[in-house]
Amino acid sequence: AQSVAQPEDQVNVAEGNPLTVKCTYSVSGNPYLFWYVQYPNRGLQFLLKYITGDNLVKGSYGFEAEFNKSQTSFHLKKPSALVSDSALYFCAVRDNNGGATNKLIFGTGTLLAVQP
Amino acid sequence: KAGVTQTPRYLIKTRGQQVTLSCSPISGHRSVSWYQQTPGQGLQFLFEYFSETQRNKGNFPGRFSGRQFSNSRSEMNVSTLELGDSALYLCASSLEGTGVRNTIYFGEGSWLTVV
């Protein structure tokens, strides 16, 4: 079965410092990976995706993610955190079992807290 | 270009009632999916529709149902509401049904409280 793991429930970082939110995956076949952010009482906002190609993917709001096939990881990164980055972050993989689908399998989420 | 639009945003229902939630996908998107988000279970897939056909279904009881109309708008219905159905219900849309490169966009969600 395909799955995504986010090993940290919460990540704390000081404003201006680099941040990393971790994600590992388990899939059969090629992984199609996504990161989303959720602000309080809001829906999910798309940040970036990995389909194929360069292992470093650049996304919205200065975020990027590094795909590592050997470590089955897709960590989200930002060089300099902002207080406004404080939110809940979800890693997801597109389900590639059973044919054509846009079904996503989500991790449990990581709460990012950026201190001023 | 408008995003995924969900209505209503907030609603309160009584146990035993039924509820219908609506989702208008991004213009041109034909794939619509629904998810339930709760603090205990996280984000769980409900079902997916493409070209008015249910293509995929999650592990939810038959009380949860959905449909898609010819204009790609979708509705989901929950009958005989239970307290545990209180959740944020999220709708997502995507441009094509089979393209793995397509981005999946989410709406703001419908907050359902069952009392």
XYZ file of N, CA and C in Angstrom:
693
model
N 0.847 -1.193 0.000
C 0.000 0.000 0.000
C 0.879 1.237 0.000
N 0.395 2.238 -0.665
C 1.147 3.486 -0.726
C 0.905 4.320 0.517
N 1.936 5.023 0.928
C 1.791 5.842 2.133
C 2.794 6.973 2.144
N 2.499 7.927 2.994
C 3.363 9.079 3.207
C 3.516 9.247 4.706
N 4.717 9.531 5.151
C 4.958 9.743 6.570
C 5.578 11.111 6.796
N 5.044 11.807 7.758
C 5.629 13.068 8.220
C 6.004 12.827 9.681
N 7.279 12.611 9.938
C 7.684 12.123 11.257
C 7.593 13.150 12.373
N 7.483 14.408 12.032
C 7.435 15.466 13.054
C 6.042 16.083 13.107
N 5.438 16.048 14.311
C 4.143 16.718 14.458
C 4.300 18.230 14.410
N 5.441 18.701 14.930
C 5.665 20.147 14.984
C 7.134 20.450 14.751
N 7.372 21.524 14.043
C 8.721 22.033 13.815
C 8.742 23.482 14.265
N 9.717 23.800 15.110
C 9.879 25.169 15.604
C 11.155 25.761 15.010
N 11.053 26.970 14.517
C 12.215 27.618 13.922
C 12.125 29.121 14.169
N 13.255 29.756 14.307
C 13.287 31.203 14.497
C 13.212 31.905 13.151
N 12.546 33.031 13.155
C 12.424 33.814 11.927
C 13.809 34.132 11.364
N 13.956 33.951 10.059
C 15.230 34.212 9.411
C 16.107 32.981 9.267
N 15.811 31.950 10.058
C 16.570 30.702 9.955
C 16.004 29.810 8.860
N 16.798 28.890 8.335
C 16.264 27.945 7.347
C 15.333 26.944 8.011
N 14.379 26.469 7.257
C 13.442 25.485 7.785
C 13.405 24.255 6.886
N 13.146 23.118 7.529
C 12.942 21.868 6.807
C 11.763 21.137 7.432
N 10.834 20.710 6.596
C 9.719 19.876 7.031
C 9.871 18.549 6.296
N 9.934 17.464 7.063
C 10.311 16.181 6.491
C 9.115 15.368 6.001
N 9.387 14.602 4.937
C 8.374 13.719 4.360
C 9.077 12.520 3.746
N 8.601 11.340 4.056
C 9.076 10.140 3.377
C 7.883 9.424 2.770
N 8.130 8.661 1.735
C 7.022 8.041 1.019
C 7.315 6.567 0.762
N 6.249 5.856 0.495
C 6.342 4.458 0.101
C 5.321 4.232 -1.009
N 5.810 3.983 -2.209
C 4.912 3.783 -3.351
C 5.431 2.656 -4.217
N 4.532 2.094 -4.989
C 4.937 1.168 -6.036
C 4.940 1.969 -7.324
N 6.004 1.878 -8.071
C 6.092 2.646 -9.294
C 6.638 4.044 -9.043
N 6.400 4.923 -9.998
C 6.926 6.287 -9.902
C 6.133 7.109 -8.896
N 6.828 7.864 -8.057
C 6.111 8.702 -7.093
C 5.770 10.072 -7.676
N 4.556 10.508 -7.443
C 4.128 11.858 -7.815
C 3.745 12.550 -6.511
N 4.581 13.508 -6.100
C 4.531 14.034 -4.749
C 4.128 15.499 -4.723
N 3.428 15.875 -3.665
C 2.906 17.224 -3.521
C 3.146 17.731 -2.097
N 3.250 19.049 -1.981
C 3.193 19.716 -0.692
C 2.067 20.753 -0.734
N 1.305 20.759 0.363
C 0.238 21.736 0.538
C 0.404 22.411 1.899
N -0.113 23.629 1.999
C -0.113 24.349 3.265
C -1.550 24.703 3.632
N -1.825 24.640 4.921
C -3.163 24.978 5.410
C -3.044 25.989 6.540
N -3.620 27.159 6.336
C -3.686 28.169 7.373
C -4.961 27.939 8.185
N -5.012 28.458 9.401
C -6.166 28.190 10.270
C -7.498 28.504 9.599
N -8.395 27.556 9.700
C -9.763 27.692 9.179
C -9.796 27.933 7.669
N -8.819 27.421 6.971
C -8.763 27.575 5.521
C -8.619 26.207 4.861
N -8.726 26.206 3.525
C -8.494 24.981 2.774
C -7.012 24.740 2.560
N -6.699 23.832 1.642
C -5.313 23.518 1.330
C -4.840 24.369 0.155
N -3.650 24.933 0.322
C -3.056 25.692 -0.773
C -1.883 24.912 -1.348
N -1.841 24.782 -2.646
C -0.775 24.066 -3.330
C 0.524 24.850 -3.236
N 1.596 24.146 -2.873
C 2.924 24.768 -2.814
C 3.802 24.336 -3.983
N 3.917 23.026 -4.171
C 4.778 22.511 -5.235
C 4.514 21.027 -5.442
N 5.069 20.505 -6.531
C 4.910 19.085 -6.839
C 6.157 18.550 -7.526
N 6.368 17.261 -7.362
C 7.415 16.554 -8.088
C 6.753 15.510 -8.960
N 7.044 15.588 -10.252
C 6.536 14.576 -11.165
C 7.701 13.774 -11.727
N 8.662 14.479 -12.280
C 9.860 13.873 -12.829
C 10.856 14.978 -13.095
N 12.102 14.619 -13.376
C 13.069 15.652 -13.739
C 13.954 16.039 -12.576
N 14.205 17.342 -12.448
C 15.119 17.845 -11.431
C 14.672 17.454 -10.040
N 15.648 17.073 -9.234
C 15.325 16.655 -7.879
C 14.990 17.818 -6.964
N 15.395 19.023 -7.337
C 15.056 20.204 -6.554
C 13.902 20.917 -7.243
N 12.794 20.978 -6.554
C 11.582 21.572 -7.101
C 11.333 22.908 -6.410
N 11.101 23.925 -7.181
C 10.809 25.246 -6.602
C 9.314 25.500 -6.657
N 8.800 26.122 -5.597
C 7.369 26.347 -5.535
C 7.021 27.757 -5.121
N 5.824 27.885 -4.560
C 5.296 29.187 -4.171
C 5.915 29.673 -2.867
N 5.885 31.026 -2.685
C 6.275 31.674 -1.429
C 7.702 31.361 -1.008
N 8.574 31.053 -1.965
C 9.980 30.815 -1.660
C 10.295 29.412 -1.180
N 9.306 28.527 -1.177
C 9.536 27.150 -0.758
C 10.122 26.317 -1.891
N 10.871 25.315 -1.497
C 11.397 24.339 -2.435
C 11.400 22.980 -1.759
N 11.525 21.936 -2.559
C 11.550 20.588 -1.992
C 12.576 19.768 -2.734
N 13.227 18.901 -1.981
C 14.273 18.064 -2.549
C 13.796 16.616 -2.601
N 13.715 16.082 -3.791
C 13.327 14.692 -3.994
C 14.570 13.821 -3.931
N 14.528 12.785 -3.106
C 15.660 11.869 -2.963
C 15.124 10.441 -3.112
N 15.399 9.853 -4.266
C 14.823 8.536 -4.560
C 15.419 7.454 -3.671
N 16.712 7.526 -3.399
C 17.361 6.474 -2.609
C 16.884 6.491 -1.158
N 16.558 7.667 -0.649
C 16.061 7.778 0.723
C 14.539 7.861 0.771
N 13.899 7.772 -0.368
C 12.427 7.902 -0.503
C 11.914 9.073 0.316
N 12.543 10.217 0.087
C 12.149 11.407 0.852
C 11.822 12.556 -0.079
N 11.062 13.485 0.443
C 10.657 14.676 -0.306
C 10.486 15.796 0.717
N 11.597 16.276 1.236
C 11.576 17.275 2.307
C 11.324 18.677 1.756
N 10.506 19.414 2.467
C 10.181 20.799 2.128
C 11.176 21.728 2.806
N 11.649 22.726 2.083
C 12.672 23.610 2.636
C 12.395 25.058 2.255
N 12.956 25.943 3.089
C 12.934 27.371 2.780
C 14.178 27.972 3.398
N 14.913 28.783 2.683
C 16.187 29.302 3.195
C 16.035 30.234 4.395
N 14.929 30.992 4.434
C 14.759 31.973 5.502
C 13.279 32.015 5.892
N 12.985 31.547 7.096
C 11.582 31.436 7.523
C 11.001 32.795 7.904
N 9.713 32.931 7.643
C 8.951 34.111 8.051
C 7.891 33.706 9.071
N 7.532 34.638 9.940
C 6.463 34.353 10.910
C 5.187 33.951 10.170
N 4.962 34.554 9.023
C 3.757 34.264 8.243
C 3.776 32.862 7.623
N 4.894 32.156 7.711
C 4.948 30.770 7.232
C 4.338 29.798 8.240
N 4.054 30.268 9.436
C 3.474 29.419 10.473
C 2.124 28.882 9.999
N 2.028 27.563 9.898
C 0.831 26.919 9.352
C 1.019 25.411 9.455
N 0.033 24.687 8.954
C 0.072 23.223 8.919
C 0.457 22.789 7.511
N 1.460 21.933 7.396
C 1.972 21.523 6.095
C 1.707 20.034 5.876
N 1.204 19.725 4.684
C 0.889 18.345 4.338
C 1.677 17.902 3.119
N 2.255 16.718 3.242
C 2.879 16.047 2.128
C 1.870 15.020 1.589
N 1.847 14.824 0.290
C 0.888 13.885 -0.299
C 1.503 13.205 -1.509
N 1.003 12.010 -1.790
C 1.427 11.273 -2.977
C 0.181 10.903 -3.770
N 0.279 11.014 -5.069
C -0.851 10.603 -5.915
C -0.921 9.094 -5.927
N -2.120 8.568 -5.705
C -2.324 7.124 -5.703
C -2.150 6.592 -7.117
N -1.209 5.687 -7.328
C -1.046 5.138 -8.674
C -1.397 3.662 -8.739
N -2.228 3.225 -7.799
C -2.804 1.880 -7.882
C -4.182 1.949 -8.505
N -4.518 1.042 -9.324
C -5.884 0.959 -9.823
C -6.221 1.891 -10.953
N -5.232 2.333 -11.709
C -5.554 3.077 -12.913
C -5.620 4.578 -12.718
N -6.321 5.235 -13.611
C -6.366 6.685 -13.636
C -7.098 7.219 -12.407
N -6.469 8.119 -11.704
C -7.101 8.734 -10.548
C -6.317 9.972 -10.149
N -7.004 10.913 -9.549
C -6.358 12.064 -8.933
C -6.404 11.961 -7.414
N -6.648 10.780 -6.914
C -6.697 10.578 -5.466
C -5.327 10.818 -4.855
N -5.314 11.590 -3.770
C -4.092 11.852 -3.029
C -4.131 11.116 -1.701
N -2.957 10.623 -1.307
C -2.787 10.025 0.013
C -1.926 10.985 0.815
N -2.459 11.438 1.940
C -1.810 12.486 2.712
C -1.054 11.952 3.911
N -0.006 12.686 4.276
C 0.616 12.473 5.568
C -0.232 13.101 6.660
N 0.226 12.967 7.891
C -0.549 13.432 9.043
C -0.411 14.921 9.294
N 0.512 15.547 8.576
C 0.675 16.980 8.727
C 1.748 17.340 9.747
N 2.406 18.459 9.485
C 3.412 19.006 10.393
C 3.090 20.462 10.644
N 2.969 20.805 11.914
C 2.698 22.184 12.288
C 4.021 22.938 12.364
N 4.144 23.943 11.543
C 5.343 24.783 11.541
C 5.081 26.036 12.361
N 5.905 26.264 13.350
C 5.792 27.459 14.187
C 7.074 28.269 14.040
N 6.948 29.468 13.520
C 8.091 30.350 13.336
C 8.032 31.444 14.381
N 9.049 31.490 15.218
C 9.076 32.488 16.300
C 9.781 33.759 15.838
N 9.197 34.903 16.226
C 9.832 36.170 15.821
C 11.162 36.396 16.536
N -8.933 34.002 -12.733
C -9.635 32.719 -12.835
C -10.048 32.283 -11.440
N -11.322 31.983 -11.279
C -11.819 31.599 -9.963
C -11.259 30.251 -9.569
N -11.076 30.075 -8.258
C -10.600 28.810 -7.743
C -11.734 27.837 -7.530
N -11.467 26.801 -6.772
C -12.499 25.827 -6.416
C -13.422 26.479 -5.383
N -14.695 26.469 -5.664
C -15.661 27.141 -4.797
C -16.546 26.121 -4.108
N -16.601 26.222 -2.775
C -17.426 25.311 -2.003
C -18.483 26.079 -1.230
N -19.689 25.553 -1.233
C -20.772 26.144 -0.456
C -21.569 25.050 0.238
N -22.146 25.341 1.409
C -21.862 26.527 2.216
C -20.515 26.411 2.912
N -20.012 27.469 3.462
C -18.737 27.425 4.175
C -18.901 26.855 5.573
N -19.987 27.196 6.201
C -20.237 26.719 7.565
C -21.694 26.278 7.680
N -21.886 25.181 8.386
C -23.251 24.774 8.663
C -23.299 23.894 9.898
N -24.446 23.982 10.559
C -24.710 23.192 11.763
C -25.957 22.370 11.508
N -25.829 21.071 11.761
C -26.951 20.161 11.563
C -27.170 19.332 12.821
N -28.341 18.766 12.908
C -28.688 17.929 14.042
C -28.516 16.469 13.669
N -28.126 15.684 14.639
C -28.000 14.237 14.432
C -29.233 13.685 13.746
N -29.042 12.817 12.764
C -30.159 12.210 12.053
C -30.572 12.945 10.800
N -30.206 14.221 10.700
C -30.534 14.972 9.494
C -29.603 14.584 8.359
N -29.861 15.159 7.198
C -28.960 14.953 6.087
C -28.420 16.312 5.629
N -27.321 16.284 4.888
C -26.705 17.522 4.430
C -26.184 17.330 3.005
N -26.256 18.394 2.248
C -25.701 18.400 0.891
C -24.697 19.530 0.767
N -23.508 19.203 0.309
C -22.441 20.173 0.112
C -22.165 20.289 -1.380
N -21.834 21.492 -1.803
C -21.651 21.746 -3.223
C -20.223 22.185 -3.527
N -19.768 21.833 -4.716
C -18.418 22.193 -5.153
C -18.441 22.572 -6.627
N -17.924 23.750 -6.919
C -17.734 24.167 -8.316
C -16.251 24.150 -8.615
N -15.800 23.303 -9.523
C -14.366 23.214 -9.811
C -13.875 24.420 -10.602
N -12.576 24.510 -10.708
C -11.972 25.527 -11.567
C -12.468 25.296 -12.993
N -12.724 26.385 -13.686
C -13.242 26.288 -15.045
C -12.347 25.401 -15.910
N -12.967 24.428 -16.576
C -12.217 23.509 -17.431
C -11.790 22.230 -16.748
N -11.851 22.209 -15.421
C -11.477 20.993 -14.695
C -12.640 20.021 -14.696
N -12.351 18.777 -15.030
C -13.406 17.774 -15.085
C -13.304 16.732 -13.985
N -12.183 16.731 -13.262
C -12.010 15.766 -12.171
C -12.273 16.457 -10.842
N -13.147 15.897 -10.043
C -13.473 16.457 -8.733
C -13.365 15.360 -7.685
N -12.688 15.674 -6.593
C -12.544 14.730 -5.487
C -13.017 15.379 -4.196
N -13.394 14.552 -3.252
C -13.841 15.023 -1.940
C -13.009 14.352 -0.851
N -12.692 15.137 0.194
C -11.934 14.640 1.333
C -12.614 15.104 2.610
N -12.440 14.280 3.633
C -12.888 14.658 4.975
C -11.660 14.900 5.837
N -11.661 16.003 6.569
C -10.547 16.304 7.465
C -11.051 16.419 8.899
N -10.513 15.601 9.763
C -10.825 15.656 11.195
C -9.522 15.638 11.977
N -9.530 16.171 13.215
C -8.296 16.151 14.017
C -7.797 14.734 14.283
N -8.695 13.793 14.435
C -8.279 12.441 14.783
C -7.842 11.589 13.606
N -8.512 11.736 12.480
C -8.243 10.882 11.316
C -7.465 11.586 10.213
N -7.268 12.866 10.327
C -6.528 13.588 9.302
C -7.338 13.746 8.029
N -6.646 13.738 6.902
C -7.293 13.914 5.609
C -7.585 12.553 4.996
N -8.869 12.280 4.791
C -9.260 10.989 4.243
C -10.056 11.186 2.962
N -9.723 10.402 1.962
C -10.360 10.461 0.658
C -11.764 9.867 0.720
N -12.719 10.614 0.182
C -14.099 10.145 0.139
C -14.437 9.510 -1.210
N -14.380 10.308 -2.265
C -14.633 9.799 -3.612
C -14.149 10.788 -4.657
N -14.094 10.270 -5.888
C -13.624 11.062 -7.019
C -14.578 10.867 -8.186
N -14.844 11.960 -8.871
C -15.704 11.915 -10.046
C -14.969 12.490 -11.249
N -15.224 11.880 -12.376
C -14.679 12.365 -13.637
C -15.728 12.138 -14.711
N -16.065 13.203 -15.423
C -17.079 13.123 -16.475
C -18.347 12.439 -15.984
N -18.832 12.871 -14.842
C -20.095 12.445 -14.237
C -20.087 11.010 -13.725
N -18.928 10.369 -13.703
C -18.831 8.977 -13.255
C -17.946 8.904 -12.018
N -18.367 8.137 -11.058
C -17.519 7.921 -9.884
C -16.383 6.992 -10.273
N -15.184 7.466 -10.145
C -14.034 6.694 -10.601
C -13.327 5.995 -9.445
N -13.494 6.550 -8.245
C -12.760 6.006 -7.118
C -13.548 6.294 -5.851
N -13.478 5.422 -4.882
C -14.242 5.617 -3.656
C -13.401 5.212 -2.476
N -13.480 6.000 -1.423
C -12.766 5.696 -0.202
C -13.565 4.771 0.690
N -13.041 4.553 1.879
C -13.640 3.602 2.800
C -14.588 4.302 3.768
N -15.685 4.731 3.262
C -16.705 5.404 4.057
C -18.022 4.657 3.900
N -18.895 4.755 4.926
C -20.183 4.046 4.825
C -21.065 4.630 3.722
N -22.083 3.866 3.377
C -22.979 4.243 2.295
C -23.755 5.527 2.553
N -23.731 6.012 3.788
C -24.399 7.288 4.094
C -23.766 8.446 3.327
N -22.538 8.231 2.925
C -21.813 9.263 2.171
C -21.971 8.971 0.679
N -22.460 9.916 -0.046
C -22.648 9.730 -1.483
C -22.335 11.023 -2.209
N -22.163 10.917 -3.496
C -21.865 12.106 -4.276
C -22.354 11.954 -5.693
N -22.224 13.036 -6.407
C -22.535 12.990 -7.831
C -21.855 14.158 -8.523
N -21.763 14.049 -9.824
C -21.181 15.128 -10.620
C -22.121 15.420 -11.776
N -22.272 16.676 -12.057
C -23.179 17.106 -13.110
C -22.408 17.339 -14.412
N -23.150 17.550 -15.473
C -22.524 17.697 -16.791
C -21.618 18.920 -16.881
N -21.831 19.901 -16.025
C -20.951 21.089 -16.027
C -19.766 20.914 -15.063
N -19.565 19.698 -14.602
C -18.476 19.292 -13.696
C -18.699 19.680 -12.247
N -19.713 20.477 -11.963
C -20.028 20.776 -10.565
C -20.386 19.476 -9.842
N -20.041 19.420 -8.563
C -20.266 18.187 -7.811
C -20.974 18.493 -6.501
N -21.692 17.531 -6.033
C -22.316 17.593 -4.712
C -21.987 16.322 -3.954
N -21.891 16.468 -2.637
C -21.826 15.287 -1.798
C -22.934 15.374 -0.770
N -23.430 14.236 -0.400
C -24.541 14.151 0.535
C -24.172 13.200 1.662
N -24.525 13.596 2.855
C -24.381 12.704 4.006
C -25.753 12.561 4.635
N -26.235 11.352 4.703
C -27.549 11.114 5.294
C -27.393 10.610 6.726
N -28.449 10.715 7.486
C -28.479 10.232 8.863
C -27.201 10.639 9.596
N -27.033 11.918 9.733
C -25.802 12.461 10.305
C -25.536 11.935 11.707
N -24.254 11.689 11.954
C -23.771 11.282 13.270
C -22.817 12.360 13.780
N -22.631 12.359 15.100
C -21.733 13.355 15.689
C -20.338 13.280 15.065
N -19.895 12.067 14.754
C -18.564 11.858 14.191
C -18.397 12.377 12.771
N -19.490 12.809 12.167
C -19.394 13.371 10.819
C -18.965 14.838 10.850
N -18.886 15.400 12.043
C -18.409 16.777 12.167
C -16.983 16.854 11.640
N -16.756 17.700 10.669
C -15.458 17.725 9.992
C -15.416 18.889 9.018
N -14.222 19.097 8.474
C -14.049 19.992 7.332
C -14.081 19.118 6.081
N -14.969 19.424 5.169
C -15.080 18.656 3.933
C -14.460 19.488 2.813
N -13.452 18.923 2.186
C -12.692 19.621 1.165
C -12.954 19.038 -0.207
N -13.115 19.909 -1.157
C -13.283 19.515 -2.553
C -12.012 19.896 -3.299
N -11.628 19.065 -4.249
C -10.440 19.332 -5.055
C -10.770 19.128 -6.525
N -10.123 19.887 -7.378
C -10.346 19.693 -8.812
C -9.022 19.666 -9.561
N -9.068 19.004 -10.706
C -7.865 18.880 -11.528
C -8.267 18.936 -12.988
N -7.301 19.339 -13.817
C -7.609 19.668 -15.204
C -8.047 18.470 -16.021
N -7.294 17.351 -15.875
C -7.605 16.201 -16.704
C -7.795 14.980 -15.826
N -8.372 13.975 -16.381
C -8.613 12.785 -15.590
C -7.431 11.855 -15.488
N -6.539 11.883 -16.450
C -5.504 10.856 -16.462
C -4.088 11.422 -16.436
N -3.961 12.725 -16.486
C -2.615 13.299 -16.545
C -1.967 13.377 -15.192
N -0.908 12.622 -14.992
C -0.263 12.620 -13.682
C 0.473 13.915 -13.416
N 0.700 14.723 -14.450
C 1.396 15.975 -14.228
C 0.480 17.070 -13.699
N -0.813 16.840 -13.697
C -1.736 17.898 -13.344
C -1.730 18.212 -11.861
N -1.835 19.477 -11.569
C -1.913 19.926 -10.184
C -3.334 19.751 -9.677
N -3.456 19.417 -8.428
C -4.756 19.228 -7.795
C -4.976 20.398 -6.855
N -6.043 21.151 -7.094
C -6.329 22.362 -6.336
C -7.515 22.125 -5.403
N -7.420 22.721 -4.214
C -8.453 22.538 -3.208
C -9.244 23.818 -2.986
N -10.481 23.626 -2.559
C -11.296 24.748 -2.145
C -11.071 25.080 -0.684
N -11.838 26.057 -0.172
C -11.702 26.489 1.209
C -12.401 25.557 2.177
N -13.236 24.672 1.663
C -13.873 23.688 2.513
C -15.219 24.110 3.057
N -15.965 23.116 3.483
C -17.239 23.328 4.177
C -17.121 22.742 5.572
N -17.307 23.621 6.551
C -17.229 23.171 7.944
C -18.599 22.674 8.377
N -18.671 21.393 8.699
C -19.923 20.797 9.154
C -19.817 20.472 10.645
N -20.757 20.969 11.394
C -20.863 20.621 12.812
C -22.178 19.904 13.015
N -22.118 18.719 13.605
C -23.318 17.942 13.905
C -23.540 17.966 15.419
N -24.732 18.411 15.818
C -25.022 18.534 17.258
C -26.152 17.588 17.652
